Coordinates of C-alpha atoms and ligand atoms in Angstrom, one line a residue:
P242 CA -1.0 -24.9 216.1
A243 CA -3.9 -23.6 214.5
N244 CA -3.7 -25.5 211.3
A245 CA -2.4 -28.7 213.0
P246 CA -5.0 -31.5 211.7
G247 CA -8.1 -32.0 214.1
P248 CA -8.7 -34.9 216.2
G249 CA -9.8 -38.2 214.1
L250 CA -9.0 -36.6 210.8
R251 CA -6.3 -39.1 210.2
E252 CA -6.4 -42.8 210.9
P253 CA -3.9 -43.8 213.5
G254 CA -0.6 -45.4 212.2
S255 CA -1.6 -44.6 208.3
D256 CA 1.1 -44.3 206.0
E257 CA -1.3 -43.3 203.0
P258 CA -0.2 -40.3 201.0
S259 CA -0.6 -37.5 203.5
L260 CA -2.8 -34.3 203.7
D261 CA -1.1 -33.0 206.6
G262 CA 0.2 -29.5 205.8
A263 CA -1.3 -29.5 202.3
G264 CA -2.5 -26.1 201.0
L265 CA -0.7 -24.2 203.9
G266 CA 1.7 -21.7 202.5
G267 CA 0.1 -22.6 199.0
T268 CA 1.6 -26.1 198.7
P269 CA -0.9 -27.8 196.7
P270 CA -1.8 -31.3 197.7
S271 CA -0.5 -34.3 195.7
G272 CA -2.6 -36.1 193.3
A273 CA -2.2 -39.1 195.6
A274 CA -3.3 -37.7 198.6
L275 CA -6.5 -36.3 197.0
A276 CA -7.1 -39.7 195.1
E277 CA -6.7 -41.4 198.6
A278 CA -9.2 -38.6 199.8
G279 CA -11.7 -39.5 197.2
L280 CA -11.0 -36.2 195.0
R281 CA -9.9 -35.3 191.8
L282 CA -8.6 -32.0 190.8
E283 CA -7.8 -30.7 187.5
V284 CA -6.6 -27.1 186.8
D285 CA -6.8 -25.7 183.3
G286 CA -5.7 -22.1 183.1
A287 CA -8.4 -20.0 184.9
V288 CA -10.8 -23.0 185.6
A289 CA -10.3 -25.6 188.2
T290 CA -12.7 -28.6 188.4
V291 CA -13.0 -30.5 191.6
T292 CA -14.5 -33.8 191.4
L293 CA -16.0 -35.9 194.4
N294 CA -14.7 -39.2 193.4
R295 CA -15.8 -42.2 195.4
P296 CA -18.9 -43.4 193.0
E297 CA -18.8 -46.5 194.6
R298 CA -20.0 -45.0 197.9
R299 CA -21.9 -42.3 196.2
N300 CA -19.4 -39.8 196.7
A301 CA -20.1 -40.2 200.6
M302 CA -17.7 -37.5 202.2
T303 CA -14.9 -38.5 204.8
F304 CA -13.0 -36.5 206.9
A305 CA -10.0 -37.0 204.6
M306 CA -12.4 -35.7 201.9
W307 CA -13.2 -32.7 203.9
R308 CA -9.6 -32.0 204.7
G309 CA -8.5 -32.3 201.0
L310 CA -11.5 -29.9 199.9
A311 CA -10.0 -27.5 202.2
A312 CA -6.4 -28.3 201.0
I313 CA -7.6 -27.3 197.6
G314 CA -9.1 -24.1 198.8
R315 CA -5.8 -23.0 200.4
S316 CA -3.8 -23.7 197.5
L317 CA -5.7 -22.9 194.3
P318 CA -3.4 -21.0 192.0
D319 CA -3.9 -17.2 191.7
A320 CA -4.9 -17.9 188.1
V321 CA -7.9 -19.5 188.8
R322 CA -11.1 -17.3 188.3
V323 CA -13.8 -20.2 188.3
V324 CA -14.0 -23.6 190.4
V325 CA -16.6 -26.2 189.1
L326 CA -17.7 -28.8 192.1
K327 CA -18.9 -32.1 190.6
G328 CA -19.7 -35.9 191.5
A329 CA -18.5 -38.9 189.7
G330 CA -21.1 -41.8 189.3
P331 CA -24.9 -41.6 189.8
S332 CA -24.9 -38.9 192.5
F333 CA -23.5 -35.6 193.6
S334 CA -22.9 -36.7 197.2
A335 CA -24.7 -39.1 199.6
G336 CA -23.2 -36.6 202.4
I337 CA -21.3 -37.5 205.4
D338 CA -19.9 -41.3 205.2
L339 CA -22.1 -42.9 207.9
T340 CA -19.2 -45.2 208.9
Q341 CA -17.5 -42.2 210.2
F342 CA -20.1 -42.0 212.8
S343 CA -18.7 -45.5 214.3
E344 CA -14.9 -44.9 213.9
N345 CA -12.6 -44.1 216.4
G346 CA -11.8 -40.5 216.5
F347 CA -15.2 -39.0 216.2
P348 CA -15.0 -36.2 219.0
I349 CA -18.5 -36.7 220.3
G350 CA -17.0 -36.6 224.0
A351 CA -17.6 -34.1 226.7
D352 CA -14.9 -31.8 225.5
A353 CA -16.8 -29.0 223.6
E354 CA -14.0 -27.0 222.7
A355 CA -12.2 -29.9 221.1
T356 CA -15.6 -30.6 219.4
D357 CA -16.0 -27.0 218.2
R358 CA -12.4 -27.0 216.7
F359 CA -13.2 -30.4 215.0
I360 CA -16.4 -29.2 213.2
A361 CA -14.6 -25.7 212.5
E362 CA -11.8 -27.8 210.4
L363 CA -14.8 -29.7 208.8
Q364 CA -16.4 -26.3 207.9
D365 CA -13.0 -25.0 206.3
A366 CA -13.9 -27.6 203.5
Y367 CA -17.0 -25.1 202.4
T368 CA -15.9 -21.6 203.4
W369 CA -13.3 -21.2 200.9
L370 CA -16.0 -21.6 198.2
R371 CA -17.2 -18.0 199.0
R372 CA -14.2 -16.1 198.6
P373 CA -14.3 -13.1 196.0
E374 CA -11.4 -14.1 194.0
I375 CA -13.4 -17.1 192.5
V376 CA -16.8 -17.9 191.2
T377 CA -17.8 -21.6 192.3
I378 CA -20.4 -23.6 190.4
A379 CA -21.9 -26.7 191.9
A380 CA -22.7 -29.0 189.0
V381 CA -25.3 -31.2 190.4
H382 CA -27.1 -34.5 189.4
G383 CA -28.4 -37.6 191.4
H384 CA -28.7 -37.3 195.3
A385 CA -27.1 -34.4 197.1
I386 CA -27.9 -35.3 200.6
G387 CA -26.6 -33.6 203.9
G388 CA -23.1 -32.5 203.6
G389 CA -23.2 -33.0 199.9
F390 CA -26.5 -30.5 199.7
Q391 CA -24.4 -27.9 202.0
L392 CA -21.6 -28.3 199.6
A393 CA -23.8 -27.3 196.8
L394 CA -25.2 -24.6 198.9
A395 CA -21.6 -23.4 199.9
C396 CA -21.2 -22.4 196.1
D397 CA -22.1 -19.2 194.2
L398 CA -24.1 -20.9 191.6
R399 CA -25.8 -24.1 190.9
V400 CA -26.5 -25.8 187.8
I401 CA -28.6 -28.9 188.2
A402 CA -29.5 -31.9 186.2
D403 CA -33.2 -32.8 186.0
D404 CA -32.6 -35.9 188.3
T405 CA -31.3 -33.8 190.9
A406 CA -32.5 -35.1 194.6
F407 CA -31.8 -32.4 197.3
C408 CA -32.7 -33.7 200.9
M409 CA -31.3 -31.9 204.5
K410 CA -31.1 -35.2 206.2
E411 CA -29.4 -34.2 209.5
P412 CA -32.5 -33.3 211.7
A413 CA -33.8 -36.8 210.7
L414 CA -30.5 -38.3 212.2
G415 CA -30.7 -36.0 215.5
L416 CA -28.3 -33.8 214.2
V417 CA -28.3 -30.0 212.7
P418 CA -26.8 -29.2 209.4
D419 CA -23.5 -27.6 210.4
L420 CA -21.4 -27.8 207.2
T421 CA -22.1 -24.0 206.5
G422 CA -25.4 -24.7 204.6
T423 CA -28.0 -23.1 207.1
K424 CA -27.2 -19.4 205.8
P425 CA -27.3 -19.8 202.2
L426 CA -30.4 -22.1 202.4
V427 CA -32.2 -19.5 204.5
E428 CA -31.1 -16.9 202.0
A429 CA -31.9 -19.0 198.8
V430 CA -35.6 -20.0 200.0
G431 CA -36.6 -17.8 203.0
L432 CA -36.9 -19.0 206.7
P433 CA -40.1 -20.8 206.4
R434 CA -39.4 -22.9 203.5
A435 CA -35.9 -23.6 205.1
L436 CA -37.4 -24.8 208.1
E437 CA -40.1 -27.0 206.5
L438 CA -37.1 -28.4 204.4
C439 CA -34.9 -29.1 207.1
L440 CA -37.6 -30.1 209.9
T441 CA -39.3 -32.8 207.7
A442 CA -36.2 -33.7 206.0
R443 CA -37.8 -34.5 202.6
T444 CA -36.3 -34.9 199.4
V445 CA -36.7 -32.0 197.0
H446 CA -36.5 -32.8 193.3
A447 CA -35.1 -30.8 190.3
E448 CA -38.0 -28.7 189.4
E449 CA -39.2 -27.7 192.6
A450 CA -35.7 -26.9 193.3
A451 CA -35.2 -24.7 190.8
R452 CA -38.4 -22.9 191.6
L453 CA -37.7 -22.4 195.1
G454 CA -34.2 -20.6 193.9
L455 CA -32.2 -23.6 194.9
A456 CA -30.6 -23.6 191.4
E457 CA -29.9 -21.0 188.7
T458 CA -30.1 -23.5 185.8
L459 CA -32.0 -26.8 185.5
V460 CA -31.0 -29.0 182.3
P461 CA -31.6 -32.4 181.2
R462 CA -29.0 -34.9 182.8
G463 CA -27.2 -35.3 179.5
A464 CA -26.7 -31.4 179.1
L465 CA -25.1 -30.7 182.2
D466 CA -21.6 -30.6 181.4
G467 CA -22.4 -28.4 178.3
A468 CA -24.4 -26.1 180.5
V469 CA -21.7 -25.8 183.0
A470 CA -19.3 -25.2 180.4
D471 CA -21.3 -22.5 178.7
L472 CA -21.7 -20.7 182.2
V473 CA -17.8 -21.1 182.8
A474 CA -17.4 -19.3 179.5
A475 CA -19.6 -16.4 180.1
L476 CA -18.1 -16.0 183.5
L477 CA -14.6 -15.8 182.0
A478 CA -15.7 -13.2 179.6
V479 CA -16.3 -10.6 182.1
D480 CA -13.4 -8.4 183.3
A481 CA -11.7 -10.3 186.0
G482 CA -11.4 -7.4 188.4
A483 CA -14.6 -6.2 187.9
A484 CA -15.9 -9.7 188.8
V485 CA -14.0 -9.9 192.1
A486 CA -15.1 -6.6 193.2
T487 CA -18.6 -7.1 192.5
K488 CA -18.8 -10.5 193.9
R489 CA -17.4 -8.8 197.3
L490 CA -20.0 -6.3 196.8
L491 CA -23.0 -8.6 196.4
R492 CA -21.8 -10.9 199.1
Q493 CA -21.8 -8.0 201.8
A494 CA -25.2 -6.7 200.6
P495 CA -27.6 -8.8 202.7
A496 CA -25.8 -8.0 206.1
N497 CA -25.5 -4.3 205.3
T498 CA -27.8 -1.0 205.5
L499 CA -28.3 1.0 202.5
E500 CA -26.1 3.5 203.5
Q501 CA -23.4 1.0 204.3
Q502 CA -24.1 -0.7 200.9
C503 CA -23.9 2.7 198.9
A504 CA -20.6 3.4 200.8
A505 CA -19.2 0.0 199.7
E506 CA -20.3 0.5 196.0
R507 CA -18.4 3.8 196.0
R508 CA -15.3 2.4 197.5
E509 CA -15.3 -0.9 195.0
Q510 CA -15.7 1.7 192.2
I511 CA -12.8 4.0 193.2
G512 CA -10.9 0.9 193.0
R513 CA -12.2 0.0 189.4
F514 CA -11.6 3.6 188.3
R515 CA -8.1 3.3 189.5
A516 CA -7.4 -0.2 188.1
L517 CA -9.0 0.9 184.5
F518 CA -6.9 4.3 184.4
A519 CA -3.7 2.4 185.3
A520 CA -4.1 0.0 182.7
R521 CA -4.3 2.9 179.8
Ligands
ACO35 N1 -22.3 -43.2 203.8 C1 -21.7 -44.7 204.0 N2 -21.9 -45.4 202.6 C2 -22.8 -44.9 201.8 C3 -23.5 -43.7 202.0 C4 -23.1 -42.9 203.0 N3 -23.5 -41.8 203.4 N4 -24.4 -43.5 200.9 C5 -24.3 -44.8 200.1 N5 -23.3 -45.6 200.7 C6 -22.8 -46.8 199.9 C7 -24.1 -47.9 200.4 O1 -24.0 -48.4 201.5 C8 -23.7 -48.8 199.1 O2 -22.7 -49.6 199.5 P1 -22.8 -51.2 199.1 O3 -22.5 -51.0 197.6 O4 -21.6 -51.7 199.9 O5 -24.1 -51.6 199.6 C9 -23.2 -47.8 198.1 O6 -22.5 -46.5 198.7 C10 -24.3 -47.5 196.9 O7 -25.4 -47.1 197.6 P2 -27.1 -47.5 197.3 O8 -27.5 -47.0 198.6 O9 -26.6 -48.9 196.9 O10 -27.2 -46.5 196.2 P3 -28.5 -45.9 195.8 O11 -28.3 -45.2 194.2 O12 -29.5 -47.0 195.6 O13 -29.0 -44.7 196.7 C11 -28.6 -43.1 198.2 C12 -28.2 -43.8 196.8 C13 -30.0 -42.5 198.3 C14 -27.7 -41.9 198.3 C15 -28.6 -43.9 199.5 O14 -27.4 -44.6 199.5 C16 -28.6 -43.3 201.0 O15 -29.7 -42.8 201.4 N6 -27.3 -43.1 201.4 C17 -27.4 -42.5 202.5 C18 -27.4 -41.0 202.6 C19 -27.4 -40.4 204.2 O16 -28.2 -40.6 205.0 N7 -26.3 -39.6 204.2 C20 -25.8 -38.7 205.5 C21 -26.6 -37.4 205.4 S1 -26.5 -36.4 206.7 C22 -24.9 -35.8 206.7 O17 -24.5 -35.5 205.6 C23 -24.3 -34.9 207.9

């Protein structure tokens, strides 16, 4: 079945709290299963906070963590309008847990279709962050490397602390960035700069990152939580239906012609008129 766990996503013989099926049909993953995957989820009304929680490993990302993120995405309560992603400890995330490469189950064999499915399942951890029903904020501090940088890029907005260090490390390891990050990176900084950043795998520190458009807000480390709280409050102050429709509209703008985008604006506005008049 399409939703079955992919190869290598679960350790053989594991009797740990299971993420199997979590998020499917809206069933939220248990706190224990998330904790086992190095994640914490707090839902407070319209705001969900997802914490990467393996600080002793700099929030290095395992297959279980990616499955947990995907399960959170599938099972978010309808009332949630804003999702904040952050990292516990000194770093946002050190990217893929490098021990995963040497473990059994990493599908680097000749079966291209199985590998394609495997990577697609990992990408599920990232794609839901674009859904129009929610606005996603990466609250970044410390290192955000590889898959961690791509997680920040998958969010709609990035609030970064002045100790942030982004690095697209994959090419230095002989890989390509494949966790949905190449499109938002090019959209944020343009093709030449994206090429330069990826092909040198250099580290971009906070001030340059903000200048390049990799962050909307740059604050001192101690002000990160407050800046995120202010942004969340501002986002929640706007009409919920208009926010969803506007995100849907803006998201499609880069791929649309002007004509298509004008038509999309009219369509969304008709929906808004209907909703507003129905509420009277
Ligand atoms: N995978 C597995 N373990 C990791 C990772 C990782 N990606 N990153 C850090 N750790 C572990 C370290 O091995 C160390 O373990 P130890 O305490 O048993 O020695 C612990 O986390 C703390 O890491 P330090 O290196 O001591 O922490 P420091 O703050 O000095 O440096 C940094 C942090 C810069 C993130 C460094 O750990 C690092 O370069 N990590 C590797 C980054 C990387 O190459 N990621 C892969 C990117 S490609 C991709 O994501 C697809």
